[in-house]
Short mmCIF file of N, CA and C in Angstrom, two decimals:
data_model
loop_
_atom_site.label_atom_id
_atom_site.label_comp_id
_atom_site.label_asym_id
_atom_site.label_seq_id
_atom_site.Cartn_x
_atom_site.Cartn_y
_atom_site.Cartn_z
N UNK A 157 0.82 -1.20 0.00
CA UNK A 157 0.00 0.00 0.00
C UNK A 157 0.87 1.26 0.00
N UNK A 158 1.73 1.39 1.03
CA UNK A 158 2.65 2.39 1.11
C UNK A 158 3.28 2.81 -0.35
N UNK A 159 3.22 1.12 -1.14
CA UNK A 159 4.85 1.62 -2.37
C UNK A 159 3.81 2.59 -3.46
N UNK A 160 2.35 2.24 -3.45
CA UNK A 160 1.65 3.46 -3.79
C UNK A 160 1.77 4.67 -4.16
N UNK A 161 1.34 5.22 -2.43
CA UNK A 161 1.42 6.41 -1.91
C UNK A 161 2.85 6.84 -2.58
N UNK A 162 3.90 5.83 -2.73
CA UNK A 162 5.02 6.71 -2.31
C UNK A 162 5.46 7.09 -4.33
N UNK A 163 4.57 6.28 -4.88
CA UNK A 163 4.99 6.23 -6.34
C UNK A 163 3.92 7.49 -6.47
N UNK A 164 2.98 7.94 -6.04
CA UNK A 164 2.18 8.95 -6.35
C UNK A 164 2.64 10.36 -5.48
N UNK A 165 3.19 10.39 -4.74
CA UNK A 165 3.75 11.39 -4.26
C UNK A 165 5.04 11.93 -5.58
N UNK A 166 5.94 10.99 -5.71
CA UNK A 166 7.43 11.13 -6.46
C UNK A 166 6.13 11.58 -7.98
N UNK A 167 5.09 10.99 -8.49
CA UNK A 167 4.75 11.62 -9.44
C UNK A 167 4.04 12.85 -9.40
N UNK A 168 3.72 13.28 -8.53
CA UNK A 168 2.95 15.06 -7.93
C UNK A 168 4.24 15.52 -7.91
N UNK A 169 5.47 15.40 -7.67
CA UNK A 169 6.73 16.32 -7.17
C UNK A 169 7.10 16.70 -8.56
N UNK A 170 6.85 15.56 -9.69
CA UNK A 170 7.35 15.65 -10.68
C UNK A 170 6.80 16.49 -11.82
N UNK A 171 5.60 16.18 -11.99
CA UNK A 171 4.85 17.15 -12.83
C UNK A 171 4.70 18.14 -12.14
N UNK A 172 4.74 18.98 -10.90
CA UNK A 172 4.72 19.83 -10.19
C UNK A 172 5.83 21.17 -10.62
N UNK A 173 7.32 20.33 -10.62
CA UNK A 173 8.31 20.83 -10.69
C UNK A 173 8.23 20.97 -12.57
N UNK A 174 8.08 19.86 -13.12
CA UNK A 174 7.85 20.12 -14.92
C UNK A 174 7.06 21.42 -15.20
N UNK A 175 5.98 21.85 -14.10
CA UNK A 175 5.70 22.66 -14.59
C UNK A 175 5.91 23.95 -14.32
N UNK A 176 6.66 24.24 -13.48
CA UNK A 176 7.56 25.50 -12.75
C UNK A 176 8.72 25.33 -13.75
N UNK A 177 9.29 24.17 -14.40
CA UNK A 177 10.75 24.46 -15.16
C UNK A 177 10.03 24.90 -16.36
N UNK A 178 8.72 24.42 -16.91
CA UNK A 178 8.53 24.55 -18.49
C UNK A 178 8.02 26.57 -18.31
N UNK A 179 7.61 26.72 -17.34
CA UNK A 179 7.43 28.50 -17.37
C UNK A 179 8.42 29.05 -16.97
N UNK A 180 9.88 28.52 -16.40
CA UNK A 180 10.69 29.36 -16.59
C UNK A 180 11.17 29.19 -17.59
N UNK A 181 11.17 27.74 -18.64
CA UNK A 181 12.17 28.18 -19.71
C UNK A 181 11.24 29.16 -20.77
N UNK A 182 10.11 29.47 -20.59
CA UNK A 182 9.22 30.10 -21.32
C UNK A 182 9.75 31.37 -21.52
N UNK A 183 10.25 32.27 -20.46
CA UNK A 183 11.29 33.29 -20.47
C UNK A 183 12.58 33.40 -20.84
N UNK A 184 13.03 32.44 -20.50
CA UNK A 184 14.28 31.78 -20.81
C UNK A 184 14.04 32.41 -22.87
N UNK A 185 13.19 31.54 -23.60
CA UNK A 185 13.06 31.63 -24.97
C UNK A 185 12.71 32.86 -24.92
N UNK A 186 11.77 33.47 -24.46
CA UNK A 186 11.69 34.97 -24.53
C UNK A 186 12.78 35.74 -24.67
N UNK A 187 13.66 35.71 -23.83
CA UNK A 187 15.05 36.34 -23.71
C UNK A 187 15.93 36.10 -25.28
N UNK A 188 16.12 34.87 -25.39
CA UNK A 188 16.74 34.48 -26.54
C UNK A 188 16.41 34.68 -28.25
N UNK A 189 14.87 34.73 -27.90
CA UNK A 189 14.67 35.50 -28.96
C UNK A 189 14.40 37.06 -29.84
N UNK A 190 14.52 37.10 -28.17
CA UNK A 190 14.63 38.86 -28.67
C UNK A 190 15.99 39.79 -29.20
N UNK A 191 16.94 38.66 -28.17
CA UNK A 191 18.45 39.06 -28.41
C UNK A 191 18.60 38.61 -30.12
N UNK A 192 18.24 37.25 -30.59
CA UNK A 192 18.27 36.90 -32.04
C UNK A 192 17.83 38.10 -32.79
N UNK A 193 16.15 38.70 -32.76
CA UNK A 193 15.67 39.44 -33.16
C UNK A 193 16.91 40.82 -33.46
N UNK A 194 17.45 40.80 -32.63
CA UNK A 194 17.98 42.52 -32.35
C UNK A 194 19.46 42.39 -32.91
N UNK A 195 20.11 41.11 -33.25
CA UNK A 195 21.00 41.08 -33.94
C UNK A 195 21.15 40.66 -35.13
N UNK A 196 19.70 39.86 -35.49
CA UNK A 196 19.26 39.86 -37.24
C UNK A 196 19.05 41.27 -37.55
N UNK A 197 18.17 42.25 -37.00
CA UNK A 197 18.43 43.19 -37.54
C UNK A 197 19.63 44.16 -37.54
N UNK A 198 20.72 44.04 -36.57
CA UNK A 198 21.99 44.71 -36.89
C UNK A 198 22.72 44.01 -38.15
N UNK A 199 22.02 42.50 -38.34
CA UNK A 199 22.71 42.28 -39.59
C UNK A 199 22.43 42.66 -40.94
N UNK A 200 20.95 43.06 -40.50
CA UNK A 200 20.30 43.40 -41.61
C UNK A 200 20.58 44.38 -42.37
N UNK A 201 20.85 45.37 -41.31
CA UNK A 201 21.28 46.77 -41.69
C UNK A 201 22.42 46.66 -41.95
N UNK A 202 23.83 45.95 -41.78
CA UNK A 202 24.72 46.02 -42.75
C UNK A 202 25.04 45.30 -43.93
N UNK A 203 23.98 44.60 -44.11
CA UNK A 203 23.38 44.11 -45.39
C UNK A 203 22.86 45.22 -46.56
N UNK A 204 21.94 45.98 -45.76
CA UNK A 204 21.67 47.04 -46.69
C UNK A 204 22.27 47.80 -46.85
N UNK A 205 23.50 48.24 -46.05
CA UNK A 205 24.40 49.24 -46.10
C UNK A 205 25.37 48.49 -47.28
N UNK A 206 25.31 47.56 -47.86
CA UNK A 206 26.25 46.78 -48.64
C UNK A 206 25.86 46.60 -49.56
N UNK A 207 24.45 46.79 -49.60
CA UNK A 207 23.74 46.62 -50.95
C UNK A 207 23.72 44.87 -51.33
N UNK A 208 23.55 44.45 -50.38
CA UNK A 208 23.52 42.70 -50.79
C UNK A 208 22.91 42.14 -51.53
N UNK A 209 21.46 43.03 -51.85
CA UNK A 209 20.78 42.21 -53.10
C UNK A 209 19.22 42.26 -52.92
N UNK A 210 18.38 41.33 -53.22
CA UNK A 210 16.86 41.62 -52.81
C UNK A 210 16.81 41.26 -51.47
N UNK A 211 15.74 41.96 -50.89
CA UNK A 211 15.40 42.15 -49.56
C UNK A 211 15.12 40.45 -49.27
N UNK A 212 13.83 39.23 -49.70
CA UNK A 212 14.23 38.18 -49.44
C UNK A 212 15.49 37.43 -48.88
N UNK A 213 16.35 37.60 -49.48
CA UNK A 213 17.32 37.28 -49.64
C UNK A 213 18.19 37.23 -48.94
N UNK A 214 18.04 38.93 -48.51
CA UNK A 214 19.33 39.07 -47.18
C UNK A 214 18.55 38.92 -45.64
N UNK A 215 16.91 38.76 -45.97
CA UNK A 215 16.36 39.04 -44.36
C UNK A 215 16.94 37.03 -44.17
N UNK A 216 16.71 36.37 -44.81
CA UNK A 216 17.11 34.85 -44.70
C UNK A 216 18.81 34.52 -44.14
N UNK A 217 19.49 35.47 -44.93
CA UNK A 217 20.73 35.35 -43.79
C UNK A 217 20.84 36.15 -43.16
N UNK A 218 19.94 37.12 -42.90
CA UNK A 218 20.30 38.25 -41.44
C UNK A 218 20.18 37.68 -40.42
N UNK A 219 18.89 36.51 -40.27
CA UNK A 219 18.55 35.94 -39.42
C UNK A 219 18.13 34.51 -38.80
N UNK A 220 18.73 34.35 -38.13
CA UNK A 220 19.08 32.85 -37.76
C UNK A 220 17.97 32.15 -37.12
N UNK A 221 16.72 32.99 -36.35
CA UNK A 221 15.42 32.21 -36.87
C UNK A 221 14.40 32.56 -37.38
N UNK A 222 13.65 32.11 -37.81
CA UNK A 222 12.11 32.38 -38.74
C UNK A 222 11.87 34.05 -37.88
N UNK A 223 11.63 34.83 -38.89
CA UNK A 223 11.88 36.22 -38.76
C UNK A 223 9.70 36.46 -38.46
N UNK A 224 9.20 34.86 -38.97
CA UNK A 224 7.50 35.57 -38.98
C UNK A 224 7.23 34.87 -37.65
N UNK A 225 8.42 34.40 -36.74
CA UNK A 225 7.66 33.33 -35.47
C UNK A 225 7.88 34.16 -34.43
N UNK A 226 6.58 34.53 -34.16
CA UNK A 226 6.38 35.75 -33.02
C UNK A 226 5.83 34.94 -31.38
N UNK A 227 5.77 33.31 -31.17
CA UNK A 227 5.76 32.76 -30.32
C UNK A 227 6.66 32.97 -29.38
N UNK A 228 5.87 32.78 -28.25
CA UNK A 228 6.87 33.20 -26.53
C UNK A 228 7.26 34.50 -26.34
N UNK A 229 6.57 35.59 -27.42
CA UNK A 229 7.06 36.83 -27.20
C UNK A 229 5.25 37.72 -27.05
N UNK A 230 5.84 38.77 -25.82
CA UNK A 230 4.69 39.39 -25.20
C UNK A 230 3.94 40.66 -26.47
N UNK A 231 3.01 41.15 -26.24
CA UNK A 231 2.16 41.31 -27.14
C UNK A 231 2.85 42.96 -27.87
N UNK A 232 3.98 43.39 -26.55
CA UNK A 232 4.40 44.82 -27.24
C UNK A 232 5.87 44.53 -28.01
N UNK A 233 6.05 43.31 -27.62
CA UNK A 233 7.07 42.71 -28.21
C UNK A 233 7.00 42.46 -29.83
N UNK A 234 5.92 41.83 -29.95
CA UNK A 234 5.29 41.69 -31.38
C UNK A 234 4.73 42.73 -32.35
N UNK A 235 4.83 43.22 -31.44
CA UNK A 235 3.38 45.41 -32.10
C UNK A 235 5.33 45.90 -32.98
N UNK A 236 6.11 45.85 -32.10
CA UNK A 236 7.21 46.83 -32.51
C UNK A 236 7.79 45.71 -33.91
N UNK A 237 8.16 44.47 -33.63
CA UNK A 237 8.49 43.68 -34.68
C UNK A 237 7.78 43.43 -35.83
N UNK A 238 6.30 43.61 -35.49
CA UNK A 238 5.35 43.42 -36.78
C UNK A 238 5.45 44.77 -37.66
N UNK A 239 5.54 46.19 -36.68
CA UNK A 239 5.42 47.52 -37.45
C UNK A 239 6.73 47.46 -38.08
N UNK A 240 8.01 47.00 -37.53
CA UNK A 240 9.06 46.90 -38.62
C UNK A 240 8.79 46.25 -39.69
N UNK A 241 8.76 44.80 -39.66
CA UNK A 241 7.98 44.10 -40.75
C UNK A 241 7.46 45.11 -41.92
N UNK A 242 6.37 45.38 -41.62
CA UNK A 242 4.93 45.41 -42.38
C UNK A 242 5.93 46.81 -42.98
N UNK A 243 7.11 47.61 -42.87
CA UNK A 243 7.39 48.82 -43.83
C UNK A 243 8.18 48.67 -43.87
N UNK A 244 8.79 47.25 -43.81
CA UNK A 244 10.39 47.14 -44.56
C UNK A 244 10.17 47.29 -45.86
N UNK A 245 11.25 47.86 -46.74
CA UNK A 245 11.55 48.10 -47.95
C UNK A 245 10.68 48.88 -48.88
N UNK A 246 10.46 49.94 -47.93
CA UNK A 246 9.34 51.29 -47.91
C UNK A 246 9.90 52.14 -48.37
N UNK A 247 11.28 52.19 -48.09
CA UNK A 247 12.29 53.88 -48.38
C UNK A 247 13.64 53.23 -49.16
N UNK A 248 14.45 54.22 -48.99
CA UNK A 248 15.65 54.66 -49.36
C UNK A 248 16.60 53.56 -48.66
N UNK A 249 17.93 53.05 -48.96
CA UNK A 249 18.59 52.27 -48.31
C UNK A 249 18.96 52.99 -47.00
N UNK A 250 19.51 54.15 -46.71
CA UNK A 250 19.85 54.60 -46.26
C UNK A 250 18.66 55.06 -45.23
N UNK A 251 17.48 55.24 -45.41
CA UNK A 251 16.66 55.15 -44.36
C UNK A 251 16.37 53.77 -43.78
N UNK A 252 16.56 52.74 -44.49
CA UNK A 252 16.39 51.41 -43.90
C UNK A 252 17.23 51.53 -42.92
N UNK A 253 18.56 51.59 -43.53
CA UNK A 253 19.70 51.47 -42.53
C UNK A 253 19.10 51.65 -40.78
N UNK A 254 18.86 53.39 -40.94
CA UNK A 254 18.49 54.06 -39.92
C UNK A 254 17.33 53.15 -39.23
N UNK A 255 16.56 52.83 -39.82
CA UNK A 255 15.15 52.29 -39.21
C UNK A 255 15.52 50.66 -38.82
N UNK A 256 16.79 50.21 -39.32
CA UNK A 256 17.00 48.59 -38.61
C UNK A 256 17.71 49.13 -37.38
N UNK A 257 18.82 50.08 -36.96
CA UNK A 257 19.07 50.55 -36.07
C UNK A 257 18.23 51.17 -35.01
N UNK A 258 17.23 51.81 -35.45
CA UNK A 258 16.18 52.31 -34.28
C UNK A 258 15.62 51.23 -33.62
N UNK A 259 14.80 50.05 -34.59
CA UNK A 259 13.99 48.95 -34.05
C UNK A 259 15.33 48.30 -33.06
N UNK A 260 16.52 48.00 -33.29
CA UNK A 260 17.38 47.29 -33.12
C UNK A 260 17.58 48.00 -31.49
N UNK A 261 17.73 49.68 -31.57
CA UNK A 261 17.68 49.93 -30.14
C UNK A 261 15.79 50.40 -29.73
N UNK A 262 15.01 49.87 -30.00
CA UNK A 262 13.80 49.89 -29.37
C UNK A 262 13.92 48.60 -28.86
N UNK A 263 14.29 47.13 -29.12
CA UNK A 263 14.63 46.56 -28.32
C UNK A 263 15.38 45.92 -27.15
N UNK A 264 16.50 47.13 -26.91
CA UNK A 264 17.45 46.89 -26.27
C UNK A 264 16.54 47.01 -24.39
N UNK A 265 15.58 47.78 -24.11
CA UNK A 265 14.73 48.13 -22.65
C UNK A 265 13.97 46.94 -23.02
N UNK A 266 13.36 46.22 -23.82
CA UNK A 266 12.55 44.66 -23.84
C UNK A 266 13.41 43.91 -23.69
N UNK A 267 14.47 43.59 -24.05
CA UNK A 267 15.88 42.81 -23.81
C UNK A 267 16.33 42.78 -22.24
N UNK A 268 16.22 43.62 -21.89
CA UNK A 268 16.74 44.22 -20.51
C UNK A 268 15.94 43.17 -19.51
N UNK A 269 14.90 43.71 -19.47
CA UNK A 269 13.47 44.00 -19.07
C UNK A 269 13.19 41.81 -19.13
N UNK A 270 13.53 40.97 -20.05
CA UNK A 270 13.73 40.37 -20.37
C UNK A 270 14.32 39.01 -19.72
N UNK A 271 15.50 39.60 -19.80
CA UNK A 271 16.75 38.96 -19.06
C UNK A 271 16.54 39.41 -17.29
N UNK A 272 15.65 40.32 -16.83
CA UNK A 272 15.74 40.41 -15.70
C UNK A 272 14.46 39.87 -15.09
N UNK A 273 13.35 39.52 -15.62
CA UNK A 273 12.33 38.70 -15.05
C UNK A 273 12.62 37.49 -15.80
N UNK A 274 13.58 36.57 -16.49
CA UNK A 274 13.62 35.78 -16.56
C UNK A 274 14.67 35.19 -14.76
N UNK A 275 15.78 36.06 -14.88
CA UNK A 275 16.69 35.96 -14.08
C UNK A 275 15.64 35.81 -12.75
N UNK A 276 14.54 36.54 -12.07
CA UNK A 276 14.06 36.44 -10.88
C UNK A 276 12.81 35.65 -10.74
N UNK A 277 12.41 35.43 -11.98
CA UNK A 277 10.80 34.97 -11.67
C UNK A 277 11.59 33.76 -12.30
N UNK A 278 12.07 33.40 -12.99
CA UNK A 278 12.60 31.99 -13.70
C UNK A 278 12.89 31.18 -12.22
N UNK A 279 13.59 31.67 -11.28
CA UNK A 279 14.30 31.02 -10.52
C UNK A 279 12.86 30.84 -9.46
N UNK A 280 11.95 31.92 -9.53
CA UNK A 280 10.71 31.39 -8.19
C UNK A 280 9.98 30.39 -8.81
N UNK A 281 9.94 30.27 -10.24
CA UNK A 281 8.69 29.44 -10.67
C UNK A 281 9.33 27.80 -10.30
N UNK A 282 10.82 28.07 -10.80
CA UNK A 282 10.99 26.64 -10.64
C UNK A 282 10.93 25.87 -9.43
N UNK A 283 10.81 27.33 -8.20
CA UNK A 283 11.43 26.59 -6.48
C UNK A 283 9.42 26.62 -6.44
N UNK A 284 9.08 27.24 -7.33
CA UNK A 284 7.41 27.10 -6.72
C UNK A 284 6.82 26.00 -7.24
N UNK A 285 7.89 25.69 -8.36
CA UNK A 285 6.96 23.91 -8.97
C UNK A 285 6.99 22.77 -7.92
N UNK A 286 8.64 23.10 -7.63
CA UNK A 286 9.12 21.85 -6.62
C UNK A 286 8.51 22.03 -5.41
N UNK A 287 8.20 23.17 -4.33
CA UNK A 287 8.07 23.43 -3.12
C UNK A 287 6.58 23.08 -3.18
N UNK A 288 5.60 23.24 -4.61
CA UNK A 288 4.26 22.88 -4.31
C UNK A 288 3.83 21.38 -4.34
N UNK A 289 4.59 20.80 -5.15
CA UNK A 289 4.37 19.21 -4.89
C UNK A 289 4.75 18.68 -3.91
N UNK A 290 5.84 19.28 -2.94
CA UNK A 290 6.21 18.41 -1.62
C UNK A 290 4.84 19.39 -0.42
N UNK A 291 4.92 20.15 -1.02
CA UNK A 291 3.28 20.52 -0.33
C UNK A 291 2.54 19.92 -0.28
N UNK A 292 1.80 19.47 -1.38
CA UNK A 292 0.66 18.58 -1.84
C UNK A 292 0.86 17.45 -0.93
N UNK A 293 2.28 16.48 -1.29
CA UNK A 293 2.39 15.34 -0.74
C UNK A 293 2.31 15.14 0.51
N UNK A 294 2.82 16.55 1.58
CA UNK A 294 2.57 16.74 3.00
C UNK A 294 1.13 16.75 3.23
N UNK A 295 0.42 17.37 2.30
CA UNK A 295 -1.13 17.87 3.06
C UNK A 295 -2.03 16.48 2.59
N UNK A 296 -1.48 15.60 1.93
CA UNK A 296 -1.83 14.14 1.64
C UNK A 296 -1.58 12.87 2.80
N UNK A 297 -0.65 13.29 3.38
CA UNK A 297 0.04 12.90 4.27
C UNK A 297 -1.04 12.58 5.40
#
């Protein structure tokens, strides 16, 4: 009877804690893709400063992932990346330039901002996955 209890406890600790690690790495990707984001477009822009060729072309090696996958990223996160989007290759090279550099530092305070609730809330979610299943298993107890 006990080896039970004790196999259903170790499985509450476990999905408990799975799910405190899967919302911190949720930030975790947040973080990582914004930093990607912000250095495809510094590549971008010296792409256009180089004149590399059609816009297709160079956004595919500016950026190292899918430039339309706006998943794990918060909703003002997406407003600023979509309005770049939607008027790339609107102007002058030389205003591109300028405008991959602006977006590039409009995300540098989401980056920030980023990396620092991943850094503090990453680390509570995971002690709150684990600390709530040995909860559970106590108040089962």
């Amino acid at each position: 009877m006990w080896q039970f209890k004790i196999i259903g406890f170790i499985a509450v600790i476990i999905a408990t804690s799975a799910i405190g690690f899967l919302k911190s790495q949720q930030l975790k990707i947040r973080y990582k893709k914004l930093c990607a984001f912000q250095n495809g477009l510094m590549e971008l822009k010296e792409h256009i400063r180089l004149n590399s060729g059609e816009l297709d072309r160079i956004l595919k090696q500016s950026f190292t992932i899918d430039y339309n996958d706006f998943t794990h990223l918060e909703k003002e996160d997406v407003e600023i990346l979509k309005d770049f989007f939607d008027k790339l290759g609107m102007s002058d090279s030389i205003a591109e330039e300028k405008r991959c550099e602006l977006y590039a530092n409009l995300l540098n305070p989401r980056i920030t901002g980023a990396k620092d609730k991943y850094m503090g809330l990453g680390k509570l979610y995971r002690s709150i996955g684990v600390l709530s299943g040995v909860f559970i298993c106590i108040f089962f107890i």
